[in-house]
Amino acid sequence: MTASQIATLFDVPGRLVTLEPLGSGNVNDTYRVILRTTFNEEQYVLQRINHHVFPDPPAVMANMKAVTDHAHQKILAEADDADRIWQLPRVIPTCGGEDYVKDSDGNYWRALSMIASTTSYENIETPELAVEAGIVLGHFQRIISDFPIDQLADTLPGFHITPGYLANYDETLKQDSAQALLESSSEARRLSKFVEERRDLCRILEDAKERGELTERPIHGDPKITNIMIDNLSGKGTCIIDLDTVKPGLVHYDFGDAVRSSCNPAGEETSDLSKVYLDLDLFESLVKGYLKEAGGFLTNADRKYLYDSIRLITFELGLRFFADYLAGDVYFKTTYDGQNLNRARVQFALCESIETREGKMREVLENLG
Ligand code: GN1
Ligand code: MG
């Protein structure tokens, strides 16, 4: 079924006027839906869940419902003391009261409330925005921190388990088609060398988890900068969106992902590697914002691994993009040939920049922590 046909099935008043692609997600398909009545206009977000990535979309929706219900209550309870109006999307039911539609082609669709008058940035350039990105992530982690993880399904097994991505990369390399891509590109061979030199890094967080040093909590899973909504009027962060990957994990996966996506002013789609670096001012600002909210629940052991999580998650995303390029672009959506190779080049360049700045980054974390 088409998106326009699906768009009329949710419990939103008005006649469908239009539907347009929204955002830059690499996994799901997202649309802005506009409906009108004589007196009013309604907008909502329609998404087709990528069921090749998320094997159990009903479980994704159950997590999303449970977590947003919990978070909405928390936000309301704290509203009087908050310095802003915090928002979080609401799952809009179908006319029949369900949380999603499964169409005749086997696709799953959902509707979410639109966070109005906000902007989602592809990359950020000012310290003020970096502070806000940190506050938004810390706030979200804090308000869901008491949600019992045994009530959260694992919607994406293996997500952010770096040794698993390395094993997947090794498997991919066994394919003739992957070998052919490597042989035909010196840049791909350079990246494969980059991976070889960092094999030992992959286990750092999982080993700490196995030793009991780090423990799982509810996490967002995908707090990249485009998922953080900034209020157009106040300039403050107001919301984090894209809640598919809320599940048990290490808060480090989130922290690392927020830093790698917010503190590289060139963004993750640039093709100019000379502009890719970890900006220390943005980093310091993000950490300041994050600790305002997260300072209360981070343990000393958590703090010890913050730097490593940034290096690791940046490397991991590069590895995921690179493996996907070698596998023939089966996971991340692409709009041009070689896009996943290019995305991997960017993340690996950022990883190198993070390694160069290790001393300064650790200093920032210690001074602020
Ligand atoms: C994917 O769909 P989107 O764009 O929010 C990916 C993240 C990556 C991100 C990189 C479920 O997120 O893990 O960090 O691309 N999501 C999933 O842009 O794999
Ligand atoms: Mg996502």
Coordinates of C-alpha atoms and ligand atoms in Angstrom, one line a residue:
M1 CA 0.0 0.0 0.0
T2 CA 1.1 3.6 -0.6
A3 CA 2.1 6.0 2.2
S4 CA -0.9 8.2 1.2
Q5 CA -3.3 5.3 1.6
I6 CA -1.8 4.5 5.0
A7 CA -1.8 8.1 6.1
T8 CA -5.6 8.2 6.4
L9 CA -5.8 5.2 8.8
F10 CA -4.7 7.0 11.9
D11 CA -6.9 8.8 14.4
V12 CA -6.2 12.4 13.3
P13 CA -9.0 14.7 12.3
G14 CA -9.2 16.3 8.8
R15 CA -8.8 15.5 5.2
L16 CA -5.3 14.5 3.9
V17 CA -3.8 17.4 2.0
T18 CA -0.3 16.2 1.4
L19 CA 2.5 14.0 2.5
E20 CA 6.2 14.8 2.1
P21 CA 9.5 13.0 2.9
L22 CA 10.9 14.2 6.2
G23 CA 14.4 14.0 7.8
S24 CA 17.5 12.1 6.8
G25 CA 17.1 8.8 8.5
N26 CA 19.3 5.9 7.2
V27 CA 16.9 3.1 8.1
N28 CA 13.1 3.9 8.2
D29 CA 11.0 5.9 5.7
T30 CA 9.6 9.1 7.3
Y31 CA 6.9 11.5 6.1
R32 CA 5.3 14.7 7.3
V33 CA 1.5 14.3 6.9
I34 CA -0.7 17.4 6.6
L35 CA -4.4 17.2 7.1
R36 CA -6.9 20.1 7.2
T37 CA -10.4 20.7 8.5
T38 CA -12.3 24.0 7.8
F39 CA -10.8 25.6 10.9
N40 CA -7.5 23.8 11.5
E41 CA -4.4 22.1 10.2
E42 CA -3.0 18.9 11.7
Q43 CA 0.5 17.6 11.0
Y44 CA 1.9 14.3 12.2
V45 CA 4.9 12.0 11.4
L46 CA 4.2 8.8 9.5
Q47 CA 6.9 6.2 9.5
R48 CA 7.4 2.8 7.8
I49 CA 9.5 0.7 10.1
N50 CA 12.3 -1.1 8.3
H51 CA 11.5 -4.6 9.2
H52 CA 14.7 -5.9 7.6
V53 CA 16.5 -4.0 10.3
F54 CA 14.0 -4.4 13.2
P55 CA 12.9 -8.0 13.1
D56 CA 10.0 -7.5 15.5
P57 CA 8.2 -4.2 14.8
P58 CA 5.4 -4.9 17.3
A59 CA 8.1 -5.2 20.0
V60 CA 9.5 -1.9 18.9
M61 CA 6.1 -0.3 19.3
A62 CA 5.5 -1.9 22.7
N63 CA 8.8 -0.5 24.0
M64 CA 8.0 2.9 22.5
K65 CA 4.6 3.0 24.2
A66 CA 5.9 1.9 27.5
V67 CA 8.9 4.2 27.6
T68 CA 7.0 7.3 26.3
D69 CA 4.2 6.7 28.8
H70 CA 6.8 6.6 31.6
A71 CA 8.7 9.6 30.3
H72 CA 5.6 11.7 29.8
Q73 CA 4.6 11.1 33.4
K74 CA 8.1 12.0 34.6
I75 CA 8.1 15.2 32.4
L76 CA 4.7 16.3 33.8
A77 CA 5.7 15.6 37.4
E78 CA 8.9 17.7 37.0
A79 CA 7.3 20.4 34.9
D80 CA 7.0 23.1 37.5
D81 CA 10.7 23.0 38.3
A82 CA 11.9 22.7 34.7
D83 CA 13.6 25.5 32.9
R84 CA 11.8 24.6 29.6
I85 CA 8.8 22.7 28.3
W86 CA 10.2 19.2 27.6
Q87 CA 8.5 17.3 24.8
L88 CA 8.5 13.8 23.6
P89 CA 6.5 12.3 20.6
R90 CA 3.3 10.5 21.4
V91 CA 2.3 7.3 19.6
I92 CA -0.9 8.2 17.7
P93 CA -3.3 5.2 17.5
T94 CA -5.1 4.0 14.4
C95 CA -8.8 4.6 14.1
G96 CA -9.2 1.1 15.4
G97 CA -7.1 1.8 18.5
E98 CA -3.9 0.0 17.5
D99 CA -0.4 1.3 17.8
Y100 CA 0.5 0.5 14.2
V101 CA -0.8 -0.6 10.8
K102 CA 0.5 -3.8 9.1
D103 CA -0.3 -3.4 5.4
S104 CA -1.0 -6.1 2.8
D105 CA 2.6 -6.1 1.7
G106 CA 3.8 -6.9 5.3
N107 CA 5.1 -3.4 6.0
Y108 CA 4.6 -1.9 9.5
W109 CA 3.6 1.8 9.8
R110 CA 3.2 4.1 12.7
A111 CA 2.1 7.6 13.4
L112 CA 3.8 10.0 15.9
S113 CA 3.0 13.4 17.1
M114 CA 5.0 16.2 15.4
I115 CA 7.3 18.3 17.6
A116 CA 6.4 21.7 16.1
S117 CA 8.6 24.8 15.8
T118 CA 11.8 23.0 16.2
T119 CA 14.8 22.3 14.1
S120 CA 16.9 19.2 13.7
Y121 CA 20.5 20.0 12.7
E122 CA 22.6 17.8 10.4
N123 CA 25.7 19.2 12.2
I124 CA 26.3 21.9 14.7
E125 CA 28.7 24.7 14.7
T126 CA 28.1 26.7 17.9
P127 CA 28.9 25.7 21.5
E128 CA 25.4 26.8 22.6
L129 CA 23.9 24.1 20.5
A130 CA 26.4 21.5 21.7
V131 CA 25.4 22.3 25.3
E132 CA 21.8 21.7 24.4
A133 CA 22.6 18.4 22.7
G134 CA 24.3 17.3 25.9
I135 CA 21.4 18.4 28.1
V136 CA 18.8 16.7 25.9
L137 CA 20.6 13.3 26.0
G138 CA 21.3 13.5 29.7
H139 CA 17.7 14.5 30.4
F140 CA 16.3 11.6 28.4
Q141 CA 18.6 9.1 30.0
R142 CA 17.7 10.5 33.5
I143 CA 14.0 10.3 33.1
I144 CA 14.1 6.8 31.8
S145 CA 16.8 5.6 34.2
D146 CA 14.3 4.1 36.6
F147 CA 12.4 2.2 33.9
P148 CA 12.9 -1.5 34.6
I149 CA 15.0 -2.9 31.9
D150 CA 13.4 -6.4 32.2
Q151 CA 10.3 -4.8 30.7
L152 CA 12.1 -3.7 27.6
A153 CA 12.4 -6.0 24.7
D154 CA 15.7 -6.2 22.8
T155 CA 14.5 -4.7 19.6
L156 CA 17.8 -5.0 17.8
P157 CA 20.0 -7.9 19.1
G158 CA 23.6 -7.1 18.8
F159 CA 23.1 -3.3 18.5
H160 CA 26.3 -1.6 19.6
I161 CA 28.0 -4.8 20.5
T162 CA 31.2 -3.9 18.7
P163 CA 32.9 -7.3 18.7
G164 CA 29.7 -8.6 16.9
Y165 CA 30.1 -6.0 14.1
L166 CA 33.8 -7.0 13.8
A167 CA 32.7 -10.6 13.4
N168 CA 30.1 -9.6 10.8
Y169 CA 32.8 -7.6 8.9
D170 CA 35.1 -10.7 8.9
E171 CA 32.2 -12.8 7.6
T172 CA 31.5 -10.2 4.9
L173 CA 35.2 -10.3 3.8
K174 CA 34.8 -14.0 2.9
Q175 CA 32.5 -13.1 0.1
D176 CA 34.0 -12.9 -3.4
S177 CA 32.0 -9.7 -4.1
A178 CA 33.5 -8.0 -1.0
Q179 CA 37.0 -9.1 -2.1
A180 CA 36.4 -7.7 -5.6
L181 CA 35.4 -4.3 -4.0
L182 CA 38.6 -4.3 -2.0
E183 CA 40.7 -5.1 -5.0
S184 CA 39.2 -2.4 -7.1
S185 CA 39.7 0.5 -4.6
S186 CA 42.9 1.5 -2.8
E187 CA 40.7 3.7 -0.5
A188 CA 38.8 0.5 0.6
R189 CA 42.1 -1.2 1.2
R190 CA 43.3 1.7 3.3
L191 CA 40.2 1.5 5.4
S192 CA 40.6 -2.3 5.9
K193 CA 44.1 -1.6 7.2
F194 CA 42.6 1.0 9.6
V195 CA 40.3 -1.7 11.0
E196 CA 43.1 -4.2 11.4
E197 CA 45.1 -1.7 13.5
R198 CA 42.1 -1.4 15.9
R199 CA 40.9 -4.9 16.4
D200 CA 41.8 -4.8 20.1
L201 CA 39.7 -1.7 20.7
C202 CA 36.5 -3.5 19.9
R203 CA 36.1 -5.4 23.2
I204 CA 36.7 -2.5 25.6
L205 CA 33.2 -1.8 26.7
E206 CA 31.9 -5.4 26.4
D207 CA 34.8 -6.6 28.6
A208 CA 34.0 -4.0 31.2
K209 CA 30.4 -5.1 31.1
E210 CA 31.4 -8.8 31.5
R211 CA 33.6 -7.9 34.5
G212 CA 30.6 -6.2 36.1
E213 CA 32.3 -2.8 36.0
L214 CA 29.6 -1.4 33.8
T215 CA 25.9 -2.3 33.9
E216 CA 23.1 -2.0 31.5
R217 CA 20.4 0.6 31.8
P218 CA 17.6 1.9 29.5
I219 CA 19.3 3.8 26.7
H220 CA 18.2 5.8 23.7
G221 CA 20.5 3.9 21.3
D222 CA 20.6 6.5 18.5
P223 CA 21.0 10.0 19.9
K224 CA 22.8 11.4 16.9
I225 CA 22.4 15.1 16.5
T226 CA 19.6 14.9 13.9
N227 CA 17.5 13.2 16.5
I228 CA 17.8 16.1 18.9
M229 CA 15.2 18.8 18.4
I230 CA 16.1 22.4 19.1
D231 CA 13.3 25.0 19.8
N232 CA 13.3 27.6 17.1
L233 CA 12.1 30.3 19.6
S234 CA 14.2 29.7 22.6
G235 CA 17.2 27.9 21.1
K236 CA 16.9 25.3 23.8
G237 CA 16.8 21.6 23.3
T238 CA 13.2 20.4 23.7
C239 CA 13.1 16.8 22.7
I240 CA 14.8 13.7 21.5
I241 CA 13.1 11.7 18.8
D242 CA 13.6 8.3 17.0
L243 CA 12.9 6.0 19.9
D244 CA 13.1 2.7 18.0
T245 CA 16.3 1.7 19.7
V246 CA 15.4 2.4 23.3
K247 CA 16.4 -0.8 24.9
P248 CA 18.8 -2.1 27.6
G249 CA 22.4 -1.1 26.9
L250 CA 25.3 0.9 28.2
V251 CA 24.8 4.7 28.6
H252 CA 28.2 4.9 26.9
Y253 CA 26.8 3.9 23.6
D254 CA 24.6 7.0 23.7
F255 CA 27.3 9.3 25.0
G256 CA 29.8 8.2 22.3
D257 CA 27.2 8.5 19.6
A258 CA 26.1 12.0 20.7
V259 CA 29.7 13.2 20.8
R260 CA 30.7 11.7 17.5
S261 CA 27.7 13.2 15.7
S262 CA 27.6 16.6 17.4
C263 CA 31.3 17.5 17.7
N264 CA 32.3 17.0 14.0
P265 CA 31.3 20.3 12.4
A266 CA 31.5 18.7 8.9
G267 CA 28.7 16.3 9.7
E268 CA 28.7 12.6 8.7
E269 CA 27.8 13.0 5.0
T270 CA 30.7 15.3 3.9
S271 CA 33.1 14.1 1.3
D272 CA 35.8 16.6 2.3
L273 CA 37.9 14.6 4.8
S274 CA 40.1 17.7 5.5
K275 CA 37.1 19.3 7.3
V276 CA 36.4 16.3 9.6
Y277 CA 37.7 16.6 13.2
L278 CA 36.6 16.5 16.8
D279 CA 36.1 20.1 17.8
L280 CA 37.2 20.4 21.4
D281 CA 35.1 23.5 22.2
L282 CA 32.0 21.8 21.0
F283 CA 33.1 18.7 23.0
E284 CA 33.6 20.6 26.2
S285 CA 30.2 22.3 25.8
L286 CA 28.4 19.0 25.1
V287 CA 30.0 17.4 28.2
K288 CA 29.0 20.4 30.3
G289 CA 25.4 20.0 29.2
Y290 CA 25.4 16.3 29.5
L291 CA 26.8 16.2 33.1
K292 CA 24.2 18.8 34.2
E293 CA 21.6 16.0 33.8
A294 CA 23.6 12.8 33.9
G295 CA 26.1 13.8 36.7
G296 CA 23.8 12.4 39.3
F297 CA 23.5 8.9 38.0
L298 CA 27.0 8.2 36.5
T299 CA 29.2 6.0 38.6
N300 CA 33.0 6.5 38.8
A301 CA 33.4 3.4 36.6
D302 CA 31.0 4.9 34.1
R303 CA 33.1 8.1 34.0
K304 CA 36.3 6.0 33.5
Y305 CA 35.0 4.8 30.1
L306 CA 33.6 8.0 28.7
Y307 CA 36.6 8.8 26.5
D308 CA 36.8 5.2 25.3
S309 CA 33.1 5.2 24.4
I310 CA 33.6 8.1 22.0
R311 CA 36.5 6.5 20.2
L312 CA 34.8 3.1 20.1
I313 CA 31.3 4.2 18.9
T314 CA 33.0 6.4 16.1
F315 CA 35.1 3.4 15.1
E316 CA 32.1 1.1 15.3
L317 CA 29.9 3.2 13.0
G318 CA 32.8 3.5 10.5
L319 CA 33.1 -0.3 10.6
R320 CA 29.3 -0.7 10.2
F321 CA 29.3 1.6 7.1
F322 CA 32.4 -0.1 5.7
A323 CA 31.1 -3.6 6.2
D324 CA 27.8 -2.5 4.6
Y325 CA 29.7 -1.1 1.6
L326 CA 31.5 -4.4 1.2
A327 CA 28.2 -6.3 1.6
G328 CA 26.6 -4.4 -1.2
D329 CA 24.7 -1.7 0.8
V330 CA 22.1 -4.0 2.4
Y331 CA 21.5 -2.1 5.7
F332 CA 21.9 1.6 5.4
K333 CA 19.9 3.5 2.8
T334 CA 22.1 5.1 0.1
T335 CA 21.4 7.7 -2.6
Y336 CA 24.7 7.3 -4.6
D337 CA 27.2 4.6 -5.3
G338 CA 30.0 4.4 -2.7
Q339 CA 28.1 6.4 -0.1
N340 CA 28.7 3.9 2.6
L341 CA 32.4 3.8 1.7
N342 CA 32.4 7.6 2.0
R343 CA 30.5 7.5 5.3
A344 CA 33.1 5.0 6.7
R345 CA 36.0 7.3 5.6
V346 CA 34.4 10.2 7.5
Q347 CA 33.9 8.2 10.7
F348 CA 37.5 6.7 10.5
A349 CA 38.9 10.2 10.0
L350 CA 36.9 11.4 13.0
C351 CA 38.2 8.4 15.0
E352 CA 41.8 9.4 14.2
S353 CA 41.1 12.9 15.2
I354 CA 39.7 11.6 18.5
E355 CA 42.8 9.5 19.1
T356 CA 45.0 12.6 18.5
R357 CA 43.0 14.6 21.0
E358 CA 42.8 11.9 23.7
G359 CA 44.8 13.8 26.3
K360 CA 42.8 17.0 25.9
M361 CA 39.5 15.1 25.9
R362 CA 40.3 13.2 29.0
E363 CA 41.3 16.4 30.7
V364 CA 37.9 18.0 29.8
L365 CA 36.1 14.9 31.2
E366 CA 38.2 15.0 34.4
N367 CA 37.8 18.7 35.0
L368 CA 34.1 18.7 34.4
G369 CA 33.3 15.3 35.9
Ligands
GN1_1 C1 21.0 4.8 11.6 O1 18.1 5.6 11.1 P1 19.0 6.6 11.7 O2 19.5 7.4 10.6 O3 18.4 7.2 12.9 C2 21.5 3.7 12.6 C3 22.4 4.3 13.7 C4 23.5 5.1 13.1 C5 23.0 6.1 12.1 C6 24.2 6.8 11.4 C7 18.9 1.3 13.8 O4 20.2 5.7 12.3 O5 22.8 3.3 14.5 O6 24.3 5.7 14.1 O7 22.2 5.5 11.1 N1 20.3 3.1 13.2 C8 20.2 1.8 13.2 O8 23.7 7.9 10.7 O9 21.0 1.0 12.8
MG2 MG 17.3 5.7 14.3

